[in-house]
Coordinates of C-alpha atoms in Angstrom, one line a residue:
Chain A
X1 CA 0.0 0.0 0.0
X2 CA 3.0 2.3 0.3
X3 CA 4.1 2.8 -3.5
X4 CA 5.3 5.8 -4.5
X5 CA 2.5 7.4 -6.1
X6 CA 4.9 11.0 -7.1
X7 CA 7.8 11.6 -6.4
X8 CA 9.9 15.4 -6.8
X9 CA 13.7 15.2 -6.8
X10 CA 15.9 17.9 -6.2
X11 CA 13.1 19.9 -8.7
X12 CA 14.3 23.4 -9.9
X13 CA 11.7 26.2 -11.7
X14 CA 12.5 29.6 -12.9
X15 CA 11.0 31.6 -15.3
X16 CA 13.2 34.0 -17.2
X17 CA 16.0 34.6 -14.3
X18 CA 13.1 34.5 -11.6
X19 CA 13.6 31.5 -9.1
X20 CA 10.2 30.0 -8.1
X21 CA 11.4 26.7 -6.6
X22 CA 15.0 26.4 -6.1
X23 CA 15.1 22.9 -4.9
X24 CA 12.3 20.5 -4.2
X25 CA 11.9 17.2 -2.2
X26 CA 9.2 14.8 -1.6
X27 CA 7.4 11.4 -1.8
X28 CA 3.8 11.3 -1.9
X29 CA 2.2 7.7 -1.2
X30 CA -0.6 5.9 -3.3
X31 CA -3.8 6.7 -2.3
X32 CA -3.0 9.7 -0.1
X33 CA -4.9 13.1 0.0
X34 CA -2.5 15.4 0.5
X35 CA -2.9 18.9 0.8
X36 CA -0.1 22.2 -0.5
X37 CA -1.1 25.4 1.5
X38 CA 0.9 28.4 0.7
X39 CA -0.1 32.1 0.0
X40 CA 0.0 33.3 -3.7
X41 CA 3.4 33.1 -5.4
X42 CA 4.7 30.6 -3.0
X43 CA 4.9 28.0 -6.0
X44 CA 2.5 25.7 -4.8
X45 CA 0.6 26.1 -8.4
X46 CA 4.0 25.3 -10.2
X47 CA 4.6 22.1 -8.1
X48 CA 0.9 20.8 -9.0
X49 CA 1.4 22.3 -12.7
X50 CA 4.4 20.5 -13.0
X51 CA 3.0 17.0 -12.0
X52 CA 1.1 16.7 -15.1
X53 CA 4.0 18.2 -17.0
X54 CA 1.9 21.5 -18.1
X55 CA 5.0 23.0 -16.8
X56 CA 8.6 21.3 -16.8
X57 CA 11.2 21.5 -14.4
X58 CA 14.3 23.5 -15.4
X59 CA 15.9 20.9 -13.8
X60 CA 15.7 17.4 -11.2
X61 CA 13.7 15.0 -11.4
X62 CA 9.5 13.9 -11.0
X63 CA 8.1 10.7 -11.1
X64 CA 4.7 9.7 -11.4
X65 CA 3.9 6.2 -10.4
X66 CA 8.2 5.2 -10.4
X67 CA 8.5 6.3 -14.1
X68 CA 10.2 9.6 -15.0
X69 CA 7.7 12.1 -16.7
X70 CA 10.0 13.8 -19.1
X71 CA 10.0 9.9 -20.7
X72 CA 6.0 9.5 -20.7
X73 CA 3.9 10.7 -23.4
X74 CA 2.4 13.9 -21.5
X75 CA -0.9 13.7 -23.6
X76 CA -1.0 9.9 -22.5
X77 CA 0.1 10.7 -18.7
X78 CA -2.5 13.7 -18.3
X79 CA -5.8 11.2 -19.9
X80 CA -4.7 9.6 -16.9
X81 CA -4.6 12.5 -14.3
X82 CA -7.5 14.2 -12.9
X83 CA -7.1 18.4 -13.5
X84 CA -9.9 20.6 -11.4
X85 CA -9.1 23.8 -11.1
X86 CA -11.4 27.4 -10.4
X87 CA -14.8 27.1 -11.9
X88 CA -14.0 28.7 -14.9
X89 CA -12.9 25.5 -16.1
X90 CA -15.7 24.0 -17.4
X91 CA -16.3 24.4 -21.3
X92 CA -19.0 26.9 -21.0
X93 CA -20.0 25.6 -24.8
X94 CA -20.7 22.1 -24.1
X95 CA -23.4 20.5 -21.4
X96 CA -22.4 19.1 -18.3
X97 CA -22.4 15.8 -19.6
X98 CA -20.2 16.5 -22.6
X99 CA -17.9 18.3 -20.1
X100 CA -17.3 14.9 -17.7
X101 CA -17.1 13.2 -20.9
X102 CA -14.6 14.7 -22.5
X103 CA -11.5 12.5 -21.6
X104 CA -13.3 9.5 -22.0
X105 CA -14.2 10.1 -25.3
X106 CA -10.8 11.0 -26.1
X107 CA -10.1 7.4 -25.0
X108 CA -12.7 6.2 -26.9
X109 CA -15.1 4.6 -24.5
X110 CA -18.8 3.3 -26.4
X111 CA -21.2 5.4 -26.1
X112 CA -23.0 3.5 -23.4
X113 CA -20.2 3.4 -21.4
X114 CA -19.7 6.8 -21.3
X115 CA -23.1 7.6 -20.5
X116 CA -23.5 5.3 -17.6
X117 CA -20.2 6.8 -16.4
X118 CA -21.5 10.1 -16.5
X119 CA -25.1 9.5 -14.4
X120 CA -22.6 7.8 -12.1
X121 CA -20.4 10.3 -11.6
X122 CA -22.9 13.3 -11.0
X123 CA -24.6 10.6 -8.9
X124 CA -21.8 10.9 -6.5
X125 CA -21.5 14.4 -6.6
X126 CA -25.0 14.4 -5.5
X127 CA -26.1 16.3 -8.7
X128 CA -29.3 13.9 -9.9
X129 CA -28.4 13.7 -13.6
X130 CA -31.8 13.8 -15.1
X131 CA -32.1 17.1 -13.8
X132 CA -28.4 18.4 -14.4
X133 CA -27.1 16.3 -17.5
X134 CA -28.4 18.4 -20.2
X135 CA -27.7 21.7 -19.0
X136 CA -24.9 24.0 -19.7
X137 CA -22.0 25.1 -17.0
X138 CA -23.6 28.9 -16.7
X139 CA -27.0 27.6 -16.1
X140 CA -25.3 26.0 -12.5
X141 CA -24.7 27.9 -9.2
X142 CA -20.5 28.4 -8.6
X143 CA -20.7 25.1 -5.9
X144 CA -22.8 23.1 -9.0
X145 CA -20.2 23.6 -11.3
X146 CA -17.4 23.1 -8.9
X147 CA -19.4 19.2 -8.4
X148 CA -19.0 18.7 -12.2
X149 CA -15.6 19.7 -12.2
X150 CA -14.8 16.7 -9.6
X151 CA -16.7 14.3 -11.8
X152 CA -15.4 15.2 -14.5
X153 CA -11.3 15.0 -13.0
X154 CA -13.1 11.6 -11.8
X155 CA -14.2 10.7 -15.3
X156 CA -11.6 8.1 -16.3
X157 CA -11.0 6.9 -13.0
X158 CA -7.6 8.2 -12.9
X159 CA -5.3 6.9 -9.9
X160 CA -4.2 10.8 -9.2
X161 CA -6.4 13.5 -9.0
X162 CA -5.1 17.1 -8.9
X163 CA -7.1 20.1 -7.3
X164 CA -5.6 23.7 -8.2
X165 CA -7.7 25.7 -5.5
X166 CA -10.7 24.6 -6.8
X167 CA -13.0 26.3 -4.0
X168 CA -11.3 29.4 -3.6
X169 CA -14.2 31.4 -5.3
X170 CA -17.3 29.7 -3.3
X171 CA -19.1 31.0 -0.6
X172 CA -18.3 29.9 3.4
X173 CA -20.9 27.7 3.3
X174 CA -20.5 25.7 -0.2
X175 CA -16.9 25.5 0.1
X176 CA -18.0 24.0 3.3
X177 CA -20.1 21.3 2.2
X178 CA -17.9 20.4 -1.2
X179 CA -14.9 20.2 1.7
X180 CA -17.1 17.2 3.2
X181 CA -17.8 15.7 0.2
X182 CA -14.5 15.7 -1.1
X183 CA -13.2 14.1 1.5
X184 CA -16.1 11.5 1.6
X185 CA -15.2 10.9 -1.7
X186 CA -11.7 9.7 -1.5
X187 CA -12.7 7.3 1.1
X188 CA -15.1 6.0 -1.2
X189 CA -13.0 5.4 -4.1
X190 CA -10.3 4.1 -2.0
X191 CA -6.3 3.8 -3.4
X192 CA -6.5 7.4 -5.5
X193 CA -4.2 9.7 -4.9
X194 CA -5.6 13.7 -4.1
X195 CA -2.8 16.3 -4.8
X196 CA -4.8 19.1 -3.2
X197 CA -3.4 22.9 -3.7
X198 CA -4.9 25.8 -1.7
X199 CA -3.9 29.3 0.6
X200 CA -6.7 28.5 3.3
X201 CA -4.9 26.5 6.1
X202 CA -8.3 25.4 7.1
X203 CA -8.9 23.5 4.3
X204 CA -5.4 22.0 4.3
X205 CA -5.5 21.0 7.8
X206 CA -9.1 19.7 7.2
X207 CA -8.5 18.1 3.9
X208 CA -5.0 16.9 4.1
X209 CA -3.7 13.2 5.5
X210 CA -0.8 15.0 4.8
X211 CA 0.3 18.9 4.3
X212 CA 3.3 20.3 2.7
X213 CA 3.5 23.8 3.8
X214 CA 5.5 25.9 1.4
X215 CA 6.8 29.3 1.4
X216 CA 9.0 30.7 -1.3
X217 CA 9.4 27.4 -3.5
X218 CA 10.5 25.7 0.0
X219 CA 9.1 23.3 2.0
X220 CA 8.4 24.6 5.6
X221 CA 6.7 21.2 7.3
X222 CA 5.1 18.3 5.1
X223 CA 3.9 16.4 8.0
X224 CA 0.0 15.4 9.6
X225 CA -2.2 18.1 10.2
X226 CA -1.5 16.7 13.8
X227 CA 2.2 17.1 13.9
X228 CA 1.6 20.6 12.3
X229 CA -0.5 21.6 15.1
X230 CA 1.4 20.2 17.8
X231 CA 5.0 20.6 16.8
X232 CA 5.1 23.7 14.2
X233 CA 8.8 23.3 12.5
X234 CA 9.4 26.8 11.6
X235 CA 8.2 30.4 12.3
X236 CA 6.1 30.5 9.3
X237 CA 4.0 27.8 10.1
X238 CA 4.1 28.9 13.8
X239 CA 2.7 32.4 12.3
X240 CA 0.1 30.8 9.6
X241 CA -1.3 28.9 12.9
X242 CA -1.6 32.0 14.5
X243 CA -3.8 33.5 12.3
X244 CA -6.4 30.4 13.2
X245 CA -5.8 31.2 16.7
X246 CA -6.8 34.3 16.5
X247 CA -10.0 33.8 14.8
X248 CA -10.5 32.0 17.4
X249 CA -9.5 34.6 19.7
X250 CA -11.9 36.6 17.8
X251 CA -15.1 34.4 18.6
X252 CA -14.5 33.7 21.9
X253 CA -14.6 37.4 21.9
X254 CA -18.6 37.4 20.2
X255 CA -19.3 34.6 22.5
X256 CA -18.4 36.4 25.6
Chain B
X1 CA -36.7 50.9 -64.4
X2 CA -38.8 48.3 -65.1
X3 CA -38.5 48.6 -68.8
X4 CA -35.3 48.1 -68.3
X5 CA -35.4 44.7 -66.5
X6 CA -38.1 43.3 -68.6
X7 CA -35.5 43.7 -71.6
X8 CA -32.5 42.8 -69.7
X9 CA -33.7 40.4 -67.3
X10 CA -32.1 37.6 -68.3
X11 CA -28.2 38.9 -68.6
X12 CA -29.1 40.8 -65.3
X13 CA -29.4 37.2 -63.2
X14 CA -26.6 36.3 -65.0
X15 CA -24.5 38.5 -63.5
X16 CA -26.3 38.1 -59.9
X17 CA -25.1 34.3 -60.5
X18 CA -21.8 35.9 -61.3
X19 CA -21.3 38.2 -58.6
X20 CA -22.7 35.4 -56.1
X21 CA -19.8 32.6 -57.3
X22 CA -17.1 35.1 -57.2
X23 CA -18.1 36.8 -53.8
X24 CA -18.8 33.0 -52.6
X25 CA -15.6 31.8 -53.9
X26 CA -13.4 34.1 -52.7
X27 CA -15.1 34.0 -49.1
X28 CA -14.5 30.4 -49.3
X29 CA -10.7 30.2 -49.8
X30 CA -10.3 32.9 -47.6
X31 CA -12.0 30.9 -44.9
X32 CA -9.8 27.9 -45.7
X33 CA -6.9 29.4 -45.8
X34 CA -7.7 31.4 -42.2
X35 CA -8.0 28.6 -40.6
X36 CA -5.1 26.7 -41.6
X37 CA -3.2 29.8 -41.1
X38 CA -4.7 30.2 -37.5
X39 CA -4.2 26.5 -36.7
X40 CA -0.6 26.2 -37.9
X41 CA 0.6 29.4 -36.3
X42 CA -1.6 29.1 -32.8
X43 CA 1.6 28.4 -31.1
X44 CA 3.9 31.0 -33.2
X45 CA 2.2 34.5 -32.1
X46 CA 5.0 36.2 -33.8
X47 CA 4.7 34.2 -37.5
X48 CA 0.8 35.3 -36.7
X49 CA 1.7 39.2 -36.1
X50 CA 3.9 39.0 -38.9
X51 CA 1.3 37.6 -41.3
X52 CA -1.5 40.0 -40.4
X53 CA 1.1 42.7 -40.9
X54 CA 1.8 41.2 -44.5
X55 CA -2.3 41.1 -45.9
X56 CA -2.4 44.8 -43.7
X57 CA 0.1 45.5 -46.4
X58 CA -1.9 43.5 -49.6
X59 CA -5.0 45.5 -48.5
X60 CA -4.1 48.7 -48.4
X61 CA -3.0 48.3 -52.5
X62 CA -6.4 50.1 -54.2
X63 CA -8.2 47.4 -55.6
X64 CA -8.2 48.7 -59.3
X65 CA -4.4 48.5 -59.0
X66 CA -4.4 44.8 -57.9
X67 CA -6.5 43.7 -60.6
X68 CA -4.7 45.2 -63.3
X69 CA -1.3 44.2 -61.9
X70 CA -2.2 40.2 -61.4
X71 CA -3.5 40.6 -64.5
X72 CA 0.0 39.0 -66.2
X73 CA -0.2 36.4 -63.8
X74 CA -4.1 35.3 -63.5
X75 CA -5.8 36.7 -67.2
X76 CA -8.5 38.3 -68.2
X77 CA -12.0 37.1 -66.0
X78 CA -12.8 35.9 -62.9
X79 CA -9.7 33.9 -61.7
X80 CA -7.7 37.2 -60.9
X81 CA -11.2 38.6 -59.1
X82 CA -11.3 35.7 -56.9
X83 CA -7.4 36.3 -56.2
X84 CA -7.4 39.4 -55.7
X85 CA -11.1 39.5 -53.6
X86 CA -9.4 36.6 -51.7
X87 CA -6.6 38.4 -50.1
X88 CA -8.7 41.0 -49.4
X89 CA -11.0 38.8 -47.3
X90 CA -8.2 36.8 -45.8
X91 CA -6.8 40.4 -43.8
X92 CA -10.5 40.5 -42.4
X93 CA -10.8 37.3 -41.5
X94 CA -7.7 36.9 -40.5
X95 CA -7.9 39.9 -37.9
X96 CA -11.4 38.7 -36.6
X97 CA -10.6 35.2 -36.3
X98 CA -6.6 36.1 -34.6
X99 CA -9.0 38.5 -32.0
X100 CA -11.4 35.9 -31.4
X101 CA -9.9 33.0 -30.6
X102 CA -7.2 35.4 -28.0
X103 CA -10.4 36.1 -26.4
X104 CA -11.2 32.7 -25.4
X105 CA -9.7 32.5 -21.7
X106 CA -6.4 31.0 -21.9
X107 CA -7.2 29.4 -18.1
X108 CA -9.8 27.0 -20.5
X109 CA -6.9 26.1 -22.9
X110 CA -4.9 25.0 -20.1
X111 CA -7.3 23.0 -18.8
X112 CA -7.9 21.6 -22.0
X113 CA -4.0 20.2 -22.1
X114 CA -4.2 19.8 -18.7
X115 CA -6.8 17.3 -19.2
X116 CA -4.9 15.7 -21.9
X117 CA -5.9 17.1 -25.3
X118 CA -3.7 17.9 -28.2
X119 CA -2.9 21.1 -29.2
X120 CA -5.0 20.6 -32.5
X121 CA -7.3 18.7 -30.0
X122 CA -7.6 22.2 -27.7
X123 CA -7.7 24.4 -31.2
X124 CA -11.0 22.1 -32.6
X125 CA -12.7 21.4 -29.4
X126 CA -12.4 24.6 -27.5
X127 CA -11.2 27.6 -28.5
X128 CA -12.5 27.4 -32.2
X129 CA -16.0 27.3 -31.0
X130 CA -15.8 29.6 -28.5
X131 CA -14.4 31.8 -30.9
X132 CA -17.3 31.2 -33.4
X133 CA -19.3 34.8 -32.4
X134 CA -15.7 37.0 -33.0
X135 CA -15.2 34.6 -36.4
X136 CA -18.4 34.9 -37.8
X137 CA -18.9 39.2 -37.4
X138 CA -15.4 39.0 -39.4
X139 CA -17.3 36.6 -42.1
X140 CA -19.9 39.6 -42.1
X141 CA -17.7 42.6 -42.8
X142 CA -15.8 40.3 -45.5
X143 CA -19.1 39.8 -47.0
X144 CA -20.2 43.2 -47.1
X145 CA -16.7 44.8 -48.3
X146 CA -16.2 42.0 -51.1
X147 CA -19.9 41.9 -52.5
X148 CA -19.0 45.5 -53.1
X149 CA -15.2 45.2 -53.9
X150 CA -16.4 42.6 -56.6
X151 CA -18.0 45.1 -59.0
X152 CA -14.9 46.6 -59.4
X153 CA -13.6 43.3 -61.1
X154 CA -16.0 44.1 -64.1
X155 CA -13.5 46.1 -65.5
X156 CA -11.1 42.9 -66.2
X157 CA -13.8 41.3 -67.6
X158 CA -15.0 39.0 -64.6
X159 CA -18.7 39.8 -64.7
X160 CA -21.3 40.4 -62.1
X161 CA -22.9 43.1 -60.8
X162 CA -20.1 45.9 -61.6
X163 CA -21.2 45.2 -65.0
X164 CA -24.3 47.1 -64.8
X165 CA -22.6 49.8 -63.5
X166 CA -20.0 50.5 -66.0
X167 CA -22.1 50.2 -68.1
X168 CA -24.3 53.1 -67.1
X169 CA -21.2 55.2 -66.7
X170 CA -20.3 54.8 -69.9
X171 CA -24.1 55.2 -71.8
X172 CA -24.3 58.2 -68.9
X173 CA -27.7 55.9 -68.0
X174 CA -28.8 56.3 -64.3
X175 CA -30.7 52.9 -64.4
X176 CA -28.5 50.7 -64.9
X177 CA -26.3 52.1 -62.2
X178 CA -29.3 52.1 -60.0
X179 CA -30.3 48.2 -60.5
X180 CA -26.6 47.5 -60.0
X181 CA -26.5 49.3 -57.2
X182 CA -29.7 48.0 -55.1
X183 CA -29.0 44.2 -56.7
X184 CA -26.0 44.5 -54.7
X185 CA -27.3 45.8 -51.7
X186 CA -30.0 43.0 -52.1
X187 CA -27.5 40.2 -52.4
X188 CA -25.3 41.3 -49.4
X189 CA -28.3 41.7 -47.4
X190 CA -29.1 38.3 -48.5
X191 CA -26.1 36.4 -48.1
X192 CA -25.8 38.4 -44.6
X193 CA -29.0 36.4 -43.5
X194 CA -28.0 33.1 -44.6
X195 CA -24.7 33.8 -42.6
X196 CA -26.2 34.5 -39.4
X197 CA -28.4 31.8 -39.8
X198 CA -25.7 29.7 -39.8
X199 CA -23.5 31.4 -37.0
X200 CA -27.0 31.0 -35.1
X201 CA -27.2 27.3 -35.9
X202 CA -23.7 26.7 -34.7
X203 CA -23.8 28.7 -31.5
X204 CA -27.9 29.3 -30.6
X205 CA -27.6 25.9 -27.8
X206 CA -25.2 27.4 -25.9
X207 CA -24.7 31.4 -26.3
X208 CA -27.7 32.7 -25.1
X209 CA -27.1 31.0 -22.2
X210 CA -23.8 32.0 -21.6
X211 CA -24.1 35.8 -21.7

């Protein structure tokens, strides 16, 4: 149960001379949700962008399941990766159905299949699909279309799934509920591995079996949300706690 | 006026016909040719910029001048007005379709790799048909400037509608120049409508929804 689901070695990025991520390290398991929390420009994007080889290294090495991906036919490798990102990915041109379809039809699934997989999939998004099949991605409230955009990642039953912040534009309590379901759903499919990128430690700690804190292309802690808590490594996890605290600080202020 | 159709009916419609297969013709390559252009050079934004800088160039020759100096290379007739009424059309639609599919939110083409589509793939399935509104206003202003750029090719013997207005210049005859005149604004009205019907065909399922 503990393969090596992705794996970073000594990892560089720049972009023109700028140095996002000087040198990265780490081993993610099979069938882990893990969760990247950084604020903007910290190059937790870049590390998730570079897992499915929309962006390549300027040097080291990455592995996805114990092959390297500069020798794996990217096209091939991402048909086989889950990609959910902001809302705004959906095809706003095609309906929800033809949106989770659109990898499996690129593998060439029958027809039936493909259909069965999609009133499935929005089945476990809790989306009833005679209601939502038909219907177009604008015609959907933002926490809708964020549920099509997990089935559709889903779609091929890929063994790694890759979230870029894909509730950052909901509302408190949609983000809320989608945080549950999320979660319910990789217990449910069991073995698949959740790379899950996002600035609200909340969510990370919530989310995460696992999260890698990261602060200018570094890794600060990548440890339990347990350990985190308990034994912060450095001062800017010590500091991204605080904040929490404080909001707490802040109730027990309104509650008093 | 109507005397005048009643005994010229018949050539009349001929040079509707006329005026109808060169417009259509030259829309048609120019079309072609866009999106091959647009398709090869997605990825290349410079060889794009460069090539819309080049037909800037071919348009701004007066259109008289073009005919007369492809005539070496094309003859006498409609082959040089379909050349010429080509390159004309290809700036347009080159311009619309270039602004069009840069409109289409490059978050969606990433996705559309990210998810494991070719570049041809992401061109076909996603930003082409998003970019299907911006394309097809640039079919409409080709249309309109060609269907009137087109009677200008009478004078190297092409045909259509141009004919009916040299030749009231040169009998000093109002009516022919009038019947030229309102068949042409007829025809581009017409082929206007069958283009929006088509653009509406293509996009009606999802873009009302969408704005």
């Amino acid at each position: 149960m503990t393969e090596t689901a992705i794996q970073f070695e000594h990892v560089r990025k720049s972009f023109g001379n700028e140095v996002v991520i000087p040198d990265l390290n780490f081993k993610i398991n099979q069938g882990e949700f893990i969760t990247i929390l950084g604020s903007s420009g910290c190059g937790k994007t870049t590390t998730l962008k570079m897992v499915n080889g929309l962006l390549k290294p300027s040097a080291g090495k990455i592995m996805v399941n114990s092959q390297q991906i500069s020798e794996l036919d990217l096209v091939r490798l991402r048909r086989h990766t889950g990609y959910v990102v902001q809302q705004i990915g959906l095809f706003p041109h095609i309906t929800v159905a033809e949106n989770i379809a659109v990898v499996p039809r690129m593998l060439q699934w029958d027809q039936e299949a493909i259909k069965q997989r999609v009133d499935e999939l929005l089945t476990l998004v809790q989306l009833a699909p005679a209601e939502y099949r038909d219907r177009y991605p604008k015609q959907l409230s933002g926490g809708q279309q964020q549920r099509v955009g997990v089935a559709r990642a889903l779609a091929a039953n890929p063994p790694t799934v890759l979230f870029d912040e894909p509730f950052g534009a909901l509302d408190a309590l949609t983000r809320e509920k989608l945080q549950e379901e999320i979660k319910q759903i990789h217990t449910a499919l069991q073995g698949k591995t959740f790379l899950f990128v996002t600035h609200d430690i909340n969510e990370a700690l919530f989310l995460g079996q696992r999260v890698m804190v990261m602060k200018d292309g570094r890794i600060e802690q990548f440890a339990t949300p347990t350990e985190i808590v308990s034994h912060p490594a450095t001062n800017f996890v010590r500091e991204l706690l605080g904040t929490v605290q404080q909001n707490q600080a802040l109730w027990r202020d309104f509650n008093d | 006026m109507i005397d005048y159709w009643q005994q010229n009916s018949a050539e009349m419609l001929i040079d509707v016909q006329q005026h109808l297969v060169m417009v259509g013709l030259s829309l048609a390559f120019a079309l072609v040719i866009a999106i091959l252009l647009v398709a090869i050079f997605l990825r290349a934004k410079r060889w794009l910029a460069g090539l819309v800088y080049f037909f800037s160039l071919l348009y701004s020759i007066p259109s008289f001048a073009f005919f007369v100096l492809l005539l070496p290379l094309f003859g006498l007739g409609m082959q040089t007005a379909v050349v010429v009424l080509t390159i004309y059309c290809e700036y347009i639609l080159l311009r619309s379709f270039i602004t069009g599919i840069e409109a289409v939110d490059p978050q969606l083409v990433e996705v559309s790799l990210g998810m494991g589509m070719t570049n041809l793939q992401s061109f076909w399935r996603v930003q082409l048909p998003l970019a299907i509104p911006a394309i097809f206003s640039g079919i409409q202003v080709a249309l309109a400037s060609t269907m009137a750029m087109a009677t200008i090719a009478a004078t190297i013997n092409a045909g259509g509608l141009g004919q009916l207005l040299f030749e009231g210049l040169q009998g000093q005859q109002v009516v022919p120049i009038l019947w030229g005149t309102i068949l042409t604004i007829g025809l581009t009205l017409g082929c206007a409508g069958i283009v929006g019907l088509i653009k509406w065909s293509l996009v009606h399922s999802w873009k009302q929804v969408v704005d």
